[in-house]
Coordinates of C-alpha atoms and ligand atoms in Angstrom, one line a residue:
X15 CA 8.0 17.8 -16.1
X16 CA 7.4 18.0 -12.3
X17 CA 10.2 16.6 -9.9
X18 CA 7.6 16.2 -7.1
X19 CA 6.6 12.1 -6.7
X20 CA 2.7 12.3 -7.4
X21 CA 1.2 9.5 -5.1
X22 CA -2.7 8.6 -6.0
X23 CA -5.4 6.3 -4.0
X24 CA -6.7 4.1 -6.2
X25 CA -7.7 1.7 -3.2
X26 CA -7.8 2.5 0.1
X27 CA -10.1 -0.7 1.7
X28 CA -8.7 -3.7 3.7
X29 CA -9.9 -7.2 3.4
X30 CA -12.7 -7.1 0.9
X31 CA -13.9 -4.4 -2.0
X32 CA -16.7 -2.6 -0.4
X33 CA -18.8 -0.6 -2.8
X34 CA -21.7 1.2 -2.2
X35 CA -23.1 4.8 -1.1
X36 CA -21.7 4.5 2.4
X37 CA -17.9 4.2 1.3
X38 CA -18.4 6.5 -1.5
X39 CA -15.6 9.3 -0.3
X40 CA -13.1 6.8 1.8
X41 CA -13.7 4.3 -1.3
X42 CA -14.6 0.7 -1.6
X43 CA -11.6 -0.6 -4.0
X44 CA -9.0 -2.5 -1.9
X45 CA -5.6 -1.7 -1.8
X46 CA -3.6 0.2 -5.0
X47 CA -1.2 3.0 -5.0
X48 CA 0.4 4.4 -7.9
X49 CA 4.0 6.8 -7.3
X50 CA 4.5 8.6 -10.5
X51 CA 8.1 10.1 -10.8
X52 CA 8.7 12.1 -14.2
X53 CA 7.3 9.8 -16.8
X54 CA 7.7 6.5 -14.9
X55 CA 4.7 4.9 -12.8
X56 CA 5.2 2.5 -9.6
X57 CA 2.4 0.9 -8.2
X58 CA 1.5 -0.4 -4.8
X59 CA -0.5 -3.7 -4.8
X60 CA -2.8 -4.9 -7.3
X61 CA -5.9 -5.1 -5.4
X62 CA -9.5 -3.5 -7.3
X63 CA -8.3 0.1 -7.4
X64 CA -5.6 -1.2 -10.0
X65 CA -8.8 -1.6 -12.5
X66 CA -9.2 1.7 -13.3
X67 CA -5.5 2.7 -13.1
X68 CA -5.3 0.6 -16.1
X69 CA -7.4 2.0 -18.0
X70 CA -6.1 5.2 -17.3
X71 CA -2.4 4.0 -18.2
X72 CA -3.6 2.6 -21.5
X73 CA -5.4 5.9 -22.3
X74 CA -2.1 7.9 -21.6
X75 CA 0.4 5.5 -22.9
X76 CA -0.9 2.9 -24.9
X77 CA 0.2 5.0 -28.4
X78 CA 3.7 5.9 -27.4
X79 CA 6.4 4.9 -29.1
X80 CA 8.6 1.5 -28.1
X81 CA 7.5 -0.4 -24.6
X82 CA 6.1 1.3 -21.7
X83 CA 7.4 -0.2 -18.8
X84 CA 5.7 -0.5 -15.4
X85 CA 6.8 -1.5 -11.8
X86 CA 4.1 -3.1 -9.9
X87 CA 5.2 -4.1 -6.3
X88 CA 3.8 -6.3 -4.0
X89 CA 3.0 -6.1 -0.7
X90 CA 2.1 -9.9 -0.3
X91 CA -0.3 -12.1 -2.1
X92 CA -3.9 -12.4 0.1
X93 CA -7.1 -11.7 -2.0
X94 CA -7.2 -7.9 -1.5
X95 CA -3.8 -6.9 -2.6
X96 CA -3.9 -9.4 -5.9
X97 CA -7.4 -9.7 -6.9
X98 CA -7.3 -6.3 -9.5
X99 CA -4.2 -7.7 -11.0
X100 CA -6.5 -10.1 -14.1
X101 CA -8.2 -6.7 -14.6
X102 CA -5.4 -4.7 -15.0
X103 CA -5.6 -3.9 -19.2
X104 CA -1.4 -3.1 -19.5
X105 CA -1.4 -6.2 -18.6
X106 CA -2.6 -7.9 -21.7
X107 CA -1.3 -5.2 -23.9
X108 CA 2.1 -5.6 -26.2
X109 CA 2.6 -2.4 -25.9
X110 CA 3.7 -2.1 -21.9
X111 CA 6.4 -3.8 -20.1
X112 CA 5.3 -4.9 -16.8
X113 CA 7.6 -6.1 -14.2
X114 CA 6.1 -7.8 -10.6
X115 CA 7.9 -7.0 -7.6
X116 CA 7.3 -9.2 -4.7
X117 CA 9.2 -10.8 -1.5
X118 CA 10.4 -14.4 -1.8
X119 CA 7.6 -16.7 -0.8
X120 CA 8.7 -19.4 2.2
X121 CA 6.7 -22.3 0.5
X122 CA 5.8 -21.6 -3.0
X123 CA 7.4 -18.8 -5.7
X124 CA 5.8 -16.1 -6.3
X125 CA 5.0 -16.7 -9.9
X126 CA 3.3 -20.0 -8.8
X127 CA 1.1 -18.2 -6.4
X128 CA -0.5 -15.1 -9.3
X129 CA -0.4 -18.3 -12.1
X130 CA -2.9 -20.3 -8.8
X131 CA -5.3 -17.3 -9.0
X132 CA -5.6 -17.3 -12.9
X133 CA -6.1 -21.0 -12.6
X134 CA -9.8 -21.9 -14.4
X135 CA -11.1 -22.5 -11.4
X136 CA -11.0 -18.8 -10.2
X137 CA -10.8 -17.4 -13.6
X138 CA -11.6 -18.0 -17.2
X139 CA -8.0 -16.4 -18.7
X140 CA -5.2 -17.8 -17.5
X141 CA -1.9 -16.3 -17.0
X142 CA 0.1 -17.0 -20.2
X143 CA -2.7 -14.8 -21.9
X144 CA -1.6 -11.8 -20.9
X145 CA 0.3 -10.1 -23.6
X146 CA 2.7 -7.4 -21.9
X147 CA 6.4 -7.9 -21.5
X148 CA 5.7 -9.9 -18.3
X149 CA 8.5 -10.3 -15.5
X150 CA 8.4 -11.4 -11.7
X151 CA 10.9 -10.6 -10.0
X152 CA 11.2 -12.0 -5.9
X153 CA 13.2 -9.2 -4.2
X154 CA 15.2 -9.7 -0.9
X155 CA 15.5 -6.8 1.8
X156 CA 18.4 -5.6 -1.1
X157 CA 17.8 -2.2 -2.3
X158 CA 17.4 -1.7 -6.2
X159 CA 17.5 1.3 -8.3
X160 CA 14.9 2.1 -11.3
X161 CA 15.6 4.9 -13.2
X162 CA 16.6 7.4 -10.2
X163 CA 14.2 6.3 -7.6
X164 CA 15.6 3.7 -4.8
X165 CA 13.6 1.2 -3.7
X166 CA 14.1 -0.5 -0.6
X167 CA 11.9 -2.7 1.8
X168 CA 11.4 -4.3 4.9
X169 CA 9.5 -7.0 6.6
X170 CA 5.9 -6.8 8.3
X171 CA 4.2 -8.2 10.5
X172 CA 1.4 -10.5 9.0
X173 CA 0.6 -14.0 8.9
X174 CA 1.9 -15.3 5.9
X175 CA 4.4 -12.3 5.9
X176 CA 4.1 -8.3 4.0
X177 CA 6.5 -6.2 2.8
X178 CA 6.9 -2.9 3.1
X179 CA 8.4 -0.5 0.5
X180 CA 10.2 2.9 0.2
X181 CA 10.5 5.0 -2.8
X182 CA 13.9 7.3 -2.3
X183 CA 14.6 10.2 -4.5
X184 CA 16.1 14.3 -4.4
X185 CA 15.9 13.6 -0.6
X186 CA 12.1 12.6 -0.4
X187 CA 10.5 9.6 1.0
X188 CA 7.2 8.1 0.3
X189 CA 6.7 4.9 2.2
X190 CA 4.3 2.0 1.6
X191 CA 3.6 -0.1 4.6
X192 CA 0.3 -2.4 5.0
X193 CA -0.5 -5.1 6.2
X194 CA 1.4 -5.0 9.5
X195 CA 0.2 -5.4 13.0
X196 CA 2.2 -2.8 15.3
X197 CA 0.3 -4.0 18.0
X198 CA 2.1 -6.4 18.9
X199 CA 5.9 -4.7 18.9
X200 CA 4.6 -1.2 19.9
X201 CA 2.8 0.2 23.5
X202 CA -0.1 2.6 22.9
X203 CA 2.0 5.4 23.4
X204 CA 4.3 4.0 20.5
X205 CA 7.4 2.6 22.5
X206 CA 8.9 -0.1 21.1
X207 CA 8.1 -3.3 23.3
X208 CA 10.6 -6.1 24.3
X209 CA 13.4 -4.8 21.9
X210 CA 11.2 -6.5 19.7
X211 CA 13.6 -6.9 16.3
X212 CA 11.0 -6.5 13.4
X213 CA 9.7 -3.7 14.9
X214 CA 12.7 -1.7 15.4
X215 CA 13.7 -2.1 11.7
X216 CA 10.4 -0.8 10.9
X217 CA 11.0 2.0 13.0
X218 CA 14.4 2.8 11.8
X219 CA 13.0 2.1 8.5
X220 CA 9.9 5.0 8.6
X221 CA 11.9 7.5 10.6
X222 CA 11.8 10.8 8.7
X223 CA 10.0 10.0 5.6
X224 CA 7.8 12.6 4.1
X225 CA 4.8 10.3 3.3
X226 CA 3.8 7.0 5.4
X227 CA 0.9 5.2 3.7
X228 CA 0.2 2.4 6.6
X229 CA -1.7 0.3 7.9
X230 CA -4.4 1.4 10.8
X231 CA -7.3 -0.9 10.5
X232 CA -9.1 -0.5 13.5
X233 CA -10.1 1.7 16.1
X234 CA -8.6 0.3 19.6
X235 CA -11.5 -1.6 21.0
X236 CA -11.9 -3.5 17.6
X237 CA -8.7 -4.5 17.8
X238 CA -8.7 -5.9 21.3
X239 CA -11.0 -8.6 19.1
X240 CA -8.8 -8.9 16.7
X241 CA -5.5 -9.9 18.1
X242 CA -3.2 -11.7 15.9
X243 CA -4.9 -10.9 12.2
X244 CA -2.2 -8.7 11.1
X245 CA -3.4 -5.3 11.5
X246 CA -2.8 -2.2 13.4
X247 CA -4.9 0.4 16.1
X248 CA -5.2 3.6 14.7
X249 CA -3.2 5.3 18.0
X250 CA -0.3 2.7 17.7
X251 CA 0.0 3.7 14.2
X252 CA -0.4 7.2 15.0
X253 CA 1.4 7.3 17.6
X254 CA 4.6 5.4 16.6
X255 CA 4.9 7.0 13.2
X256 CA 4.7 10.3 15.4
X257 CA 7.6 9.5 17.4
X258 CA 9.7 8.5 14.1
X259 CA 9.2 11.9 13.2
X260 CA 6.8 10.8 9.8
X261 CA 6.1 14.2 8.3
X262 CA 2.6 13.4 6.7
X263 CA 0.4 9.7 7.7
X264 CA -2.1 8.3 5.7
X265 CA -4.2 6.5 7.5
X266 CA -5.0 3.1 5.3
X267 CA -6.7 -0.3 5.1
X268 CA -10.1 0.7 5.9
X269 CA -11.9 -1.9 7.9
X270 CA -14.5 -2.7 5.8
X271 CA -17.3 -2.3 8.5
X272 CA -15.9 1.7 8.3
X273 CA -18.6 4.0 6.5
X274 CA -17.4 7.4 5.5
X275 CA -19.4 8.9 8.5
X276 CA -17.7 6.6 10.7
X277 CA -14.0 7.4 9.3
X278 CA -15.6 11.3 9.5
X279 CA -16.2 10.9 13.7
X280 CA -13.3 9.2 14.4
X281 CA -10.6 11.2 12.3
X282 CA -12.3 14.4 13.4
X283 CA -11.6 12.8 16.9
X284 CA -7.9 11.9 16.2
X285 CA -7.2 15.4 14.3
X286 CA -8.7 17.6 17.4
X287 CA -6.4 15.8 19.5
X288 CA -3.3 15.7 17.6
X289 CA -3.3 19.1 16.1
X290 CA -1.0 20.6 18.7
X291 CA 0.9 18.0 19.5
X292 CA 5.3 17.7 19.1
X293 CA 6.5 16.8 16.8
X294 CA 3.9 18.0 14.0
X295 CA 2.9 15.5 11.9
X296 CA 0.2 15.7 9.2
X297 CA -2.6 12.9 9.7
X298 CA -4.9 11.8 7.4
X299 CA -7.4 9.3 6.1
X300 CA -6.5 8.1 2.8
X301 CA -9.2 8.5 0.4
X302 CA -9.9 6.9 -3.0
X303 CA -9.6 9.6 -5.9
X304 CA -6.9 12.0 -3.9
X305 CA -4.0 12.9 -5.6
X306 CA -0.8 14.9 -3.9
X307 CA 2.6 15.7 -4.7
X308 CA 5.6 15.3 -2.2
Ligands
LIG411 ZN1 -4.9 -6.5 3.2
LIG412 ZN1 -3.0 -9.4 4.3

């Protein structure tokens, strides 16, 4: 069995599923990221790429022996990171053992708020359907320890609040970190603005890691438009995960106005420039379908 931690895009779009022939290589599913380490599987957000990551963890799994168990974190509960979650087959299965990881909610739990979107006025099953070994579990920024991987988090900055996460293990780092507007706490160049006190932790909090799967929504005149939605410039991104010393980026979030020929320009653009530059760091667009091992 392989010690590398195999991370696959199973939803790289921001905001709303975009489907169609123009996303077809980027990918239209909204955010979902599974970490497989050994035989255990963690997953980033529940948003439509978790669809058919169930369906592949039912094929692999569902005959096993005992409960499969399954960590499922959460980034924060808006539409596009929730809305694959009533979709998601382990779910409903007796067989699995699913356990929600999410950030303690300021004005409602966190159960309350994934019970809301079951409710029959958004859906015709409702929560206490599902059939798995079901557990939610509202994490502080404590670290906590499953199997031999260490997860640990830290806070973004979004309206409403994100969380970011980072998986630990043999001295390798893949780190999880949309929605989060660095905008607003980082220059262009990536220095930290005004000592500002979320944005250090975040930088203190990337520094090293071997992957970086964040958020860089849009290009740097849409966000001058877009000030205050929760979202980062690519070059902030780039440029502050550069200066942290990030070993490989992956670009993520895609702005759903983003076709593939349009992610094509720009991270041509981006690549061209960057290729040379100190310290090397490995950019890339994140891409529904791609599969690599850290
Ligand atoms: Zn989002
Ligand atoms: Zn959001």
């Amino acid at each position: 069995m392989s010690n590398s931690l195999l991370v696959t895009f199973w939803g790289t779009r921001g905001s709303i599923a975009t489907p169609g022939r123009s996303t077809e290589k980027y990918g239209g599913n909204t955010s979902c990221i599974s970490v497989q380490y050994k035989d255990q599987y963690f997953i980033m957000d529940a948003g439509t790429g978790i669809r058919p990551l169930g369906i592949e963890i039912m094929r692999d799994h569902m005959l096993e022996e005992g409960k499969y168990d399954i960590s499922l974190f959460l980034s924060h509960t808006h539409w596009d990171h929730i809305q694959g979650l009533p979709f998601f087959q382990p779910a409903y299965h007796p067989s699995f053992g699913l356990t929600i990881y999410g950030a303690k909610q300021k004005d409602d739990n966190l159960e309350n708020l994934l019970i809301g979107q079951m409710h029959s006025n958004y859906f015709p099953v409702p929560m206490s359907a599902l059939g798995s070994d079901l557990s939610i579990v509202e994490i502080d920024e404590n670290e906590l320890t499953i199997g031999e991987v260490k997860i640990s988090t830290t806070e973004l900055n979004h309206p409403g609040g994100a969380t970011a996460f980072k998986l630990s293990v043999d001295g390798k780092s893949v780190i999880y970190a949309t929605d989060n507007e660095l905008n607003s706490q980082f220059d262009l160049e990536g220095n930290l603005m005004n000592e500002d006190v979320m944005g250090k932790k975040f930088f203190e909090f990337i520094k090293d890691a071997d992957l970086l799967i964040a958020d860089g929504e849009y290009t740097q005149d849409e966000y001058e438009t877009k000030v205050g939605w929760g979202h980062s410039s690519m070059p902030v991104l780039i440029n502050t995960s550069q200066k942290a010393g990030v070993k490989q980026l992956a670009v993520h979030h895609h702005d759903p106005m983003h076709t593939d020929n349009f992610i094509d320009g720009i991270s041509t653009d981006f690549l061209k420039k960057y290729q040379d530059s100190e310290p090397r760091m490995d950019i890339f667009w994140a891409r529904e379908g791609l599969t690599l091992a850290i």
